[in-house]
XYZ file of C-alpha atoms in Angstrom:
624
model
C 17.511 32.160 9.337
C 20.733 32.444 7.460
C 23.329 32.791 9.805
C 21.984 29.746 11.169
C 21.974 28.047 8.044
C 25.622 29.268 7.521
C 26.533 27.670 10.833
C 25.398 24.608 10.504
C 27.212 23.734 7.844
C 29.785 24.626 8.313
C 29.417 22.663 11.918
C 28.066 19.417 9.809
C 30.972 19.762 7.647
C 33.310 20.456 10.398
C 32.118 16.627 11.711
C 32.148 14.541 8.828
C 28.065 14.603 9.044
C 27.829 16.408 4.974
C 29.496 13.719 3.112
C 33.159 14.562 1.432
C 32.729 16.200 -1.496
C 29.864 17.965 -1.677
C 30.891 21.675 -1.615
C 27.378 22.601 -1.631
C 24.303 21.057 -0.026
C 22.226 20.099 -3.423
C 18.327 21.389 -3.598
C 15.945 19.179 -4.220
C 12.460 19.500 -5.648
C 9.962 16.008 -5.779
C 6.999 16.081 -8.212
C 4.363 12.685 -7.175
C 1.624 12.129 -8.607
C -1.375 9.789 -7.186
C -2.551 6.377 -8.563
C -0.154 6.724 -11.733
C 1.648 3.726 -13.224
C 3.828 4.127 -15.868
C 1.772 4.863 -18.330
C 4.388 8.043 -19.651
C 6.205 8.210 -23.631
C 9.365 7.582 -22.037
C 8.303 4.498 -20.473
C 6.675 3.159 -23.678
C 4.306 3.675 -23.659
C 3.158 5.131 -27.552
C -0.305 6.676 -26.759
C 0.921 8.302 -23.642
C 1.151 12.532 -23.422
C 3.563 13.307 -21.567
C 5.672 15.826 -23.497
C 6.587 17.389 -20.647
C 7.947 13.767 -19.192
C 9.653 12.168 -21.638
C 11.900 15.677 -21.287
C 12.914 15.409 -18.040
C 13.743 11.378 -18.899
C 15.577 12.646 -21.682
C 17.620 15.074 -19.114
C 17.769 12.485 -16.047
C 17.266 8.898 -15.297
C 15.155 6.570 -16.125
C 14.218 4.280 -13.595
C 12.712 0.943 -15.100
C 11.924 -1.038 -11.806
C 10.256 1.246 -9.153
C 7.841 -0.345 -6.680
C 5.391 1.101 -3.749
C 5.339 -0.815 -0.705
C 1.074 -1.150 -1.403
C -0.812 -0.313 -3.667
C -2.859 2.151 -2.080
C -1.433 6.057 -0.908
C -1.769 5.886 2.752
C 0.918 3.015 3.763
C 2.300 3.784 1.326
C 3.108 7.108 2.592
C 3.704 6.142 5.600
C 6.212 4.664 4.619
C 8.156 7.206 1.812
C 8.649 9.801 4.870
C 10.159 7.759 7.383
C 11.498 4.868 4.528
C 10.082 1.952 6.698
C 7.399 -0.178 5.931
C 4.143 0.252 6.917
C 3.356 -3.012 8.275
C 7.012 -2.318 10.830
C 5.265 0.163 11.882
C 2.443 -0.460 11.844
C 0.991 2.329 9.635
C -0.989 -0.538 7.253
C -4.213 -0.638 7.554
C -6.289 1.970 5.858
C -6.888 4.266 7.852
C -5.512 4.577 10.756
C -3.695 6.201 13.656
C -0.188 5.327 15.149
C 2.395 6.261 17.111
C 5.190 6.193 16.456
C 8.365 5.367 18.599
C 10.510 7.815 20.072
C 13.656 7.539 18.015
C 12.187 7.186 14.321
C 11.301 11.088 12.971
C 10.130 11.133 9.544
C 13.177 12.288 6.977
C 12.604 16.194 6.361
C 13.295 16.751 9.991
C 16.861 15.400 8.999
C 17.365 17.638 6.747
C 15.387 20.866 9.067
C 18.144 20.580 11.192
C 20.771 19.941 8.970
C 20.178 23.952 7.907
C 17.833 22.867 4.634
C 14.125 24.913 4.255
C 11.909 21.802 3.473
C 7.869 22.175 1.900
C 5.440 20.155 1.722
C 1.871 20.946 -1.136
C 0.297 19.645 0.163
C -1.092 16.346 0.422
C 0.284 14.363 3.744
C -1.370 11.203 4.460
C 1.199 9.083 6.829
C -1.145 7.636 9.672
C 0.886 8.490 12.821
C -0.057 12.188 14.721
C 2.885 13.010 12.624
C 5.474 15.692 14.565
C 4.722 19.665 13.979
C 8.520 19.340 13.827
C 8.645 17.988 9.324
C 7.595 20.678 7.715
C 8.681 24.619 7.865
C 5.509 25.004 5.522
C 2.703 22.146 5.142
C 0.343 24.013 2.993
C -1.011 24.685 -0.913
C 0.521 27.912 -0.060
C 4.070 26.034 0.976
C 6.627 25.906 -1.771
C 10.882 26.320 -1.554
C 9.965 30.648 -3.437
C 9.213 31.196 0.565
C 12.746 30.676 1.780
C 15.932 32.574 2.915
C 18.282 33.652 -0.234
C 20.650 31.005 0.157
C 19.047 28.657 1.544
C 18.697 25.173 0.599
C 15.216 23.290 0.001
C 13.445 20.128 -0.221
C 10.102 21.211 -1.580
C 7.696 18.434 -2.432
C 4.427 19.178 -4.876
C 2.322 16.500 -4.938
C -0.603 16.399 -7.938
C -4.040 14.988 -7.403
C -5.864 15.078 -10.504
C -5.400 11.475 -11.279
C -6.147 10.325 -7.770
C -9.408 7.933 -8.791
C -11.752 10.243 -8.198
C -10.499 12.131 -11.150
C -11.449 8.564 -13.156
C -15.222 8.029 -10.752
C -16.099 12.284 -11.026
C -16.982 13.409 -14.021
C -17.250 16.365 -12.619
C -13.584 16.418 -10.997
C -12.389 14.149 -14.589
C -13.591 17.454 -16.211
C -12.661 19.952 -14.306
C -8.505 19.029 -13.809
C -8.821 18.092 -18.254
C -10.335 20.586 -18.990
C -7.647 22.956 -20.120
C -6.906 19.993 -22.729
C -6.707 20.562 -26.457
C -7.593 18.474 -28.606
C -5.252 17.128 -30.083
C -4.428 16.401 -26.633
C -7.535 14.118 -26.015
C -8.488 10.111 -26.222
C -9.939 8.071 -28.347
C -10.795 5.062 -26.647
C -11.028 2.999 -28.888
C -7.661 3.036 -29.999
C -6.362 2.587 -26.387
C -5.154 -1.377 -25.305
C -6.998 -2.498 -22.733
C -6.021 -4.794 -20.124
C -7.162 -8.246 -20.076
C -8.683 -8.706 -17.215
C -10.698 -5.381 -17.650
C -14.039 -6.343 -19.612
C -14.048 -4.903 -23.412
C -17.137 -2.221 -23.329
C -16.999 1.470 -23.705
C -17.746 2.004 -19.689
C -14.625 0.470 -19.143
C -12.970 1.736 -22.515
C -14.381 5.576 -21.288
C -12.200 4.885 -17.304
C -9.178 3.774 -19.112
C -8.978 7.409 -21.708
C -9.840 9.359 -18.479
C -6.538 7.011 -16.914
C -4.969 8.943 -19.751
C -6.058 12.003 -20.303
C -5.679 13.517 -15.979
C -2.031 11.913 -17.020
C -1.705 14.264 -19.153
C -3.202 16.950 -17.194
C -0.559 16.324 -14.797
C 2.204 16.934 -18.061
C 1.689 20.344 -18.044
C 1.733 20.844 -14.333
C 5.443 19.090 -14.204
C 6.684 21.037 -16.843
C 3.962 24.621 -14.735
C 6.728 23.563 -12.550
C 10.489 22.658 -13.838
C 9.424 25.969 -15.940
C 9.071 28.153 -13.220
C 12.614 26.265 -11.448
C 14.679 27.568 -14.701
C 13.478 30.336 -14.186
C 14.359 31.218 -11.107
C 18.219 30.584 -11.462
C 17.597 27.295 -9.768
C 17.938 24.457 -11.943
C 21.586 23.682 -12.024
C 21.394 23.332 -8.193
C 18.060 21.557 -8.288
C 17.838 17.619 -8.073
C 14.148 16.939 -9.419
C 12.703 13.398 -8.386
C 8.965 11.866 -10.356
C 7.317 9.687 -8.952
C 3.464 8.116 -8.243
C 2.741 6.811 -4.790
C 1.491 3.701 -5.877
C -0.722 2.077 -10.169
C -3.277 2.690 -11.366
C -7.104 3.966 -10.110
C -9.314 1.228 -11.154
C -9.483 -2.139 -10.107
C -7.336 -4.937 -9.273
C -4.611 -2.122 -9.740
C -5.243 0.535 -6.363
C -5.499 -1.623 -4.125
C -3.269 -4.998 -5.026
C -0.039 -5.765 -4.795
C 0.639 -6.655 -9.056
C 2.178 -4.321 -10.969
C -0.775 -2.763 -12.294
C -0.935 -1.107 -8.772
C 2.784 -1.609 -7.396
C 5.030 -0.675 -10.268
C 5.458 3.491 -10.876
C 7.023 6.211 -12.853
C 10.705 7.271 -11.514
C 12.013 10.025 -13.063
C 15.250 11.781 -11.275
C 17.322 15.294 -13.177
C 20.644 15.907 -11.579
C 22.315 18.375 -13.061
C 26.184 17.595 -14.030
C 27.270 19.629 -10.920
C 25.910 17.632 -8.076
C 26.515 14.253 -10.080
C 28.262 11.259 -8.159
C 30.886 9.339 -10.523
C 28.598 8.299 -13.378
C 24.757 8.517 -11.190
C 22.361 10.368 -13.441
C 23.917 10.794 -16.997
C 21.303 12.170 -19.637
C 19.223 9.501 -21.300
C 19.927 6.004 -19.124
C 17.845 4.306 -17.774
C 19.012 2.252 -14.360
C 16.808 -1.228 -14.331
C 18.077 -1.970 -10.523
C 15.136 -2.648 -8.299
C 13.742 0.224 -6.184
C 11.027 0.375 -3.487
C 9.323 3.413 -2.290
C 10.513 3.460 1.757
C 14.160 4.346 -0.474
C 13.868 7.575 -0.824
C 13.552 8.761 2.572
C 17.523 7.282 2.679
C 18.048 8.428 -1.034
C 17.797 11.750 -0.323
C 19.475 12.092 3.040
C 22.521 11.089 0.804
C 22.318 12.829 -2.006
C 22.049 15.923 0.746
C 24.910 14.522 1.926
C 23.537 13.340 5.880
C 23.766 10.238 7.227
C 21.560 8.131 7.001
C 19.437 6.631 10.121
C 20.586 2.890 11.337
C 16.949 1.803 11.286
C 15.018 2.473 8.344
C 15.390 -0.101 5.899
C 15.419 1.563 2.670
C 18.481 1.654 1.364
C 19.324 4.407 -1.204
C 20.386 3.852 -4.621
C 22.424 7.750 -5.601
C 24.691 9.563 -3.445
C 28.471 8.135 -2.181
C 29.521 4.616 -0.433
C 25.648 2.371 -1.742
C 25.481 -1.148 -0.063
C 24.724 -4.135 -3.058
C 20.788 -3.709 -5.142
C 18.432 -4.680 -4.156
C 17.443 -8.622 -4.657
C 13.892 -8.326 -4.463
C 11.057 -5.098 -3.535
C 8.335 -6.009 -0.723
C 5.016 -5.421 -0.514
C 1.620 -5.439 1.703
C -1.749 -5.551 1.795
C -3.980 -5.049 4.592
C -7.243 -3.330 6.030
C -8.426 -1.420 2.746
C -11.805 0.782 4.578
C -13.934 -1.508 5.292
C -12.308 -4.664 4.432
C -9.540 -7.326 5.293
C -7.801 -8.967 3.447
C -3.961 -9.753 4.520
C -1.745 -10.788 0.893
C 2.059 -9.995 0.500
C 4.792 -9.981 -1.657
C 7.685 -10.752 -3.093
C 9.144 -9.469 -6.820
C 12.801 -9.400 -8.439
C 12.599 -8.094 -11.587
C 11.270 -11.032 -14.056
C 9.160 -13.021 -11.256
C 6.236 -11.606 -8.428
C 5.039 -14.110 -5.827
C 2.113 -13.399 -3.183
C 0.842 -15.517 -0.541
C -3.165 -15.307 -0.184
C -3.026 -15.762 3.977
C -7.578 -15.468 3.282
C -7.644 -17.439 0.565
C -11.534 -17.903 1.309
C -11.432 -14.163 0.706
C -12.701 -13.053 -3.239
C -10.714 -10.753 -4.934
C -13.041 -8.104 -5.430
C -14.326 -7.695 -1.426
C -17.155 -5.341 -1.872
C -15.581 -1.774 -0.791
C -18.600 1.188 -1.227
C -15.200 3.621 -2.171
C -14.184 1.076 -5.316
C -17.713 0.124 -5.828
C -19.093 3.240 -6.793
C -16.706 3.332 -10.159
C -18.133 2.560 -13.461
C -15.551 0.150 -14.264
C -16.334 -2.244 -11.310
C -19.642 -1.214 -11.501
C -19.380 -2.493 -14.901
C -17.409 -5.691 -13.885
C -20.641 -7.113 -11.951
C -22.756 -6.400 -14.195
C -21.148 -8.835 -16.690
C -20.229 -11.198 -13.498
C -24.171 -11.546 -13.726
C -24.825 -11.910 -16.527
C -22.081 -14.679 -16.515
C -19.460 -13.276 -19.765
C -16.616 -11.779 -18.748
C -13.659 -12.765 -19.893
C -11.883 -15.236 -19.166
C -8.996 -13.334 -17.906
C -11.111 -10.640 -15.853
C -12.709 -14.128 -14.489
C -9.573 -15.513 -12.763
C -9.939 -11.613 -10.471
C -13.876 -12.225 -9.572
C -13.295 -15.909 -8.379
C -15.573 -15.901 -4.831
C -11.962 -17.208 -3.245
C -7.966 -16.588 -4.236
C -5.556 -19.181 -4.494
C -2.654 -19.628 -1.456
C -0.157 -19.277 -3.751
C 0.546 -16.760 -6.847
C 3.786 -16.843 -8.598
C 4.263 -14.804 -12.539
C 6.690 -14.344 -14.789
C 6.624 -11.385 -15.999
C 8.740 -11.315 -18.999
C 6.156 -13.909 -20.244
C 3.029 -12.687 -19.475
C 3.066 -8.952 -17.828
C -0.464 -8.122 -17.437
C 0.293 -11.507 -14.740
C -2.703 -13.886 -15.484
C -0.773 -16.642 -15.619
C -0.374 -17.717 -12.180
C 2.895 -20.741 -12.186
C 2.456 -21.820 -8.646
C 1.143 -25.231 -9.685
C 3.636 -25.417 -11.986
C 6.048 -27.824 -11.436
C 8.810 -26.432 -14.306
C 8.824 -23.335 -10.931
C 8.235 -25.012 -8.137
C 12.305 -23.953 -7.158
C 11.387 -20.229 -8.362
C 8.389 -20.074 -6.328
C 9.986 -22.373 -3.119
C 12.750 -19.481 -3.036
C 10.161 -16.290 -3.499
C 7.941 -17.972 -0.347
C 11.154 -18.028 1.726
C 12.488 -14.354 0.337
C 8.517 -13.883 1.514
C 8.790 -15.731 5.515
C 12.317 -14.688 6.165
C 10.806 -10.826 5.582
C 7.785 -10.599 7.362
C 9.892 -12.580 9.977
C 13.140 -9.791 9.751
C 10.627 -7.069 9.426
C 8.133 -7.922 12.359
C 5.320 -7.608 10.834
C 2.832 -6.895 12.531
C -0.238 -7.465 9.681
C -0.696 -10.413 11.212
C -2.171 -9.904 14.188
C -5.587 -8.692 14.567
C -6.358 -4.560 14.410
C -8.410 -5.081 18.098
C -4.712 -7.188 19.532
C -3.291 -4.293 17.678
C -4.728 -1.843 19.459
C -4.664 -3.138 22.961
C -0.862 -3.681 22.422
C 0.237 0.071 21.848
C -1.515 1.389 24.965
C 1.096 -0.849 26.071
C 4.362 -0.909 24.581
C 3.107 2.807 23.426
C 3.704 2.015 20.010
C 3.103 -0.490 17.263
C 6.290 -1.040 16.491
C 7.473 -2.259 19.832
C 4.852 -4.832 19.455
C 6.945 -7.298 18.041
C 10.234 -6.112 20.044
C 9.595 -7.028 24.238
C 12.262 -10.038 25.025
C 10.977 -13.007 24.231
C 10.250 -11.051 20.652
C 11.797 -14.343 17.862
C 9.913 -17.027 19.408
C 6.398 -15.214 19.036
C 7.619 -13.542 15.772
C 8.892 -17.689 14.331
C 5.110 -19.335 15.901
C 2.958 -16.592 14.801
C 4.128 -16.310 11.194
C 3.597 -20.485 11.022
C 0.397 -20.494 12.293
C -1.090 -17.674 9.896
C 0.745 -19.801 7.632
C -1.144 -23.246 8.359
C -3.901 -21.253 8.594
C -4.972 -22.325 4.113
C -2.869 -24.462 4.328
C -4.676 -27.666 3.934
C -6.293 -30.668 6.392
C -2.377 -31.777 7.346
C -2.366 -29.417 8.881
C -4.675 -29.969 11.230
C -3.468 -31.069 14.551
C -0.856 -27.918 14.946
C -3.707 -25.259 13.786
C -5.675 -27.341 16.864
C -1.835 -27.129 19.109
C -1.498 -23.652 18.366
C -4.781 -22.743 20.343
C -2.502 -23.160 23.557
C -0.032 -20.786 22.794
C 0.130 -18.268 25.420
C 0.514 -15.188 22.179
C -3.196 -14.427 21.013
C -2.282 -13.222 18.032
C -0.358 -17.042 17.703
C -4.355 -18.760 19.101
C -6.288 -15.980 16.394
C -5.234 -17.621 12.818
C -4.966 -21.338 14.716
C -8.795 -21.275 15.437
C -8.911 -18.636 12.053
C -7.376 -22.053 10.544
C -9.877 -24.024 12.241
C -12.204 -22.390 10.790
C -10.748 -22.181 7.297
C -11.233 -25.454 7.107
C -14.801 -26.380 8.522
C -14.309 -29.919 9.957
C -17.777 -30.900 11.174
C -16.545 -34.027 11.411
C -14.053 -33.444 14.753
C -15.305 -33.358 18.457
C -11.890 -31.524 19.114
C -12.152 -28.797 16.546
C -15.764 -28.021 17.824
C -14.518 -28.245 22.073
C -11.160 -26.535 20.754
C -13.862 -23.615 19.286
C -15.639 -23.912 21.936
C -13.046 -23.501 24.969
C -11.870 -20.407 22.594
C -15.310 -17.987 23.558
C -14.247 -17.491 26.506
C -10.645 -16.820 25.629
C -9.265 -12.726 27.416
C -8.762 -11.633 23.332
C -11.883 -10.518 21.693
C -10.136 -11.615 17.806
C -9.756 -15.167 19.853
C -12.897 -15.144 20.811
C -14.307 -13.644 17.454
C -12.605 -16.086 15.632
C -13.914 -18.696 17.871
C -18.033 -18.014 16.567
C -16.702 -17.859 12.577
C -15.329 -21.390 13.513
C -18.175 -22.572 15.245
C -20.643 -21.070 12.367
C -18.788 -22.535 9.867
C -19.205 -25.777 11.291
C -22.004 -25.988 10.875
C -23.413 -23.666 14.462
C -24.165 -20.561 13.834
C -26.140 -20.040 17.179
C -22.942 -21.120 19.432
C -21.476 -17.960 18.305
C -24.135 -15.604 18.659
C -23.721 -14.295 21.701
C -20.235 -13.737 21.847
C -20.633 -11.357 18.196
C -23.431 -10.029 19.716
C -21.362 -8.479 22.157
C -18.467 -7.815 20.446
C -21.142 -5.928 17.368
C -21.809 -3.917 20.716
C -18.143 -3.940 22.686
C -15.488 -1.033 23.734
C -13.307 -2.011 20.436
C -14.363 -0.754 17.634
C -11.587 -2.958 15.483
C -14.004 -5.623 17.072
C -16.095 -4.910 16.260
C -15.460 -4.472 12.575
C -14.376 -8.170 12.834
C -17.641 -8.990 14.538
C -19.420 -7.336 11.610
C -17.243 -9.179 9.009
C -18.034 -12.233 10.510
C -21.523 -11.905 9.929
C -21.888 -10.359 6.872
C -19.512 -13.767 6.051
C -21.849 -15.719 7.853
C -25.079 -14.600 5.078
C -28.066 -16.206 5.392
C -26.864 -17.618 8.660
C -26.735 -14.256 10.829
C -30.867 -13.496 9.837
C -31.606 -14.046 13.591
C -29.566 -11.184 14.213
C -30.432 -8.267 12.175
C -31.504 -6.579 15.064
C -27.666 -5.741 15.845
C -26.795 -5.446 12.699
C -29.538 -2.423 12.653
C -28.439 -1.070 15.976
C -25.017 -1.123 14.415
C -25.743 1.145 11.958
C -26.978 3.868 14.495
C -24.146 3.440 16.822
C -21.578 2.143 15.311
C -17.803 4.793 16.419
C -17.218 4.996 12.933
C -18.709 4.861 9.124
C -16.128 1.451 8.602
C -18.397 -0.842 10.407
C -21.291 0.835 9.313
C -21.008 -0.380 5.596
C -20.472 -3.481 6.273
C -23.493 -4.221 8.482
C -25.529 -2.108 6.270
C -23.967 -4.863 3.584
C -25.079 -7.313 6.122
C -28.505 -6.029 6.256
C -28.217 -5.577 2.064
C -27.986 -9.400 1.436
C -30.354 -10.933 4.550
C -33.205 -8.280 3.228
C -32.885 -8.462 -0.501
C -32.620 -4.606 -0.154
C -30.035 -2.001 -1.633
C -29.566 1.143 1.013
C -26.077 2.893 -0.004
C -23.800 3.826 3.085
C -21.532 6.901 2.155
């Protein structure tokens, strides 16, 4: 193995794949955490107890504007390992499994080809069928120490104790924090809660747990750094610390605000490995960083050429491209619920586009509903005593657009989208969003059942919007998706869209008609009835929803019954969600919903059907 490595290094150096000036490839160590924002002492949090990470920041660079592409782990991690947006490669829905195009290789494969020993300990969660060649070792025993002598390594260690389950589960919280000393504990009364949470002892306990789990993680970081130093490899190793998304609590995890997407990022580069002025100890860097930038950055630091297909931008190494003007994010299916939301963030402002504004912020989802903070929010919703900032996110529907000035409003509770003073900023970021959707071929605008159909046709989800006429389709799709929530003036264009050759455009056309629910429009009724026999299951289901919203639920029943028992699992989920949203209108289909509890291919359909039945029958049967 050692001879092979020497040969590879000499070969790559000879042909210029290792960048000029790099005598020996550096080791690279990733220490990653789950479900935390920058609640660290080095980020100015006076309550944080994080001495090891604070020291690491003093020895390296602290990035103040680092963000993930989603507010939840798996979609983010698929982007981190590929350097591409999850909405481009089709890994955007939580717990999906996409096929990658043949050309797309997770970046550790390039490192291995260049002679690196690559290990992962041990979370993957990529949402695609991973090639076996990604890692030399990926398990709880994987470690850079197991490499051949003098072989450079790229090693990932993942701390899972900060996961939202560590807050929600008393047993896990106690297990993760069992070795903390009294001075490492927090007094919940002394902590400052974000204004979008109700200030109760229950919520404060969760917030305290978040801080103490971070302290336990900080101790873990210290252990790894001491082991690295003891091995003699510290001066040959670039160390990264980052989190996969924000805090594991409501309105943070799964969301696209700073609370869900802003992460800590610290990089320590030994002096001998620094390029130009990069990596100066004790410095901070305000450039915008996206989580998809990690892959090309590691490749640059390793002296490798970055593949042209990567959408991330290297922020360290030689020959860097211009700084980002924006970072982008997406929210799609979170477990059993769809909610298509897109985000654009610059250094000061955040723009959010809600493509499904008729859905509440807090859709009922099994996993977060089990958390103490979410239960407390629900309790106070019923009592009508939520504080004003918390009420914003308990609303039954969302605004179509949101705009926040993070400089004046760091918790993002004052929406400026309707403020005429900010109209130019709104327009600028709205256009940046639309451009990103088109340029990256955002397949999140397609219904999931439609994605599965087309993946079989094109071989990968990446290929779905890259056929010969894809630019035209993408334009019509993005425009119609926006029109679907643009108000009554959009009705004529929505009626026209239902004749489009592409099913996804027709889907958004009839979804928009359903959103408007124009009961007095004969044309709208005729269009919805026509689409009940469309060739696409997603279009038929959306037509059924539209008819129900226009006061004709009985006309939707045959289509929804058939879809709920049909061959496509994601069409089944789409149908179950429509029935749940129909509330009392769905009562005649109680037998079909009960059958869905027994005969469905995934737990998400069962969860939604159970929720619908609970509401209709006034029961409360929990489903895992």
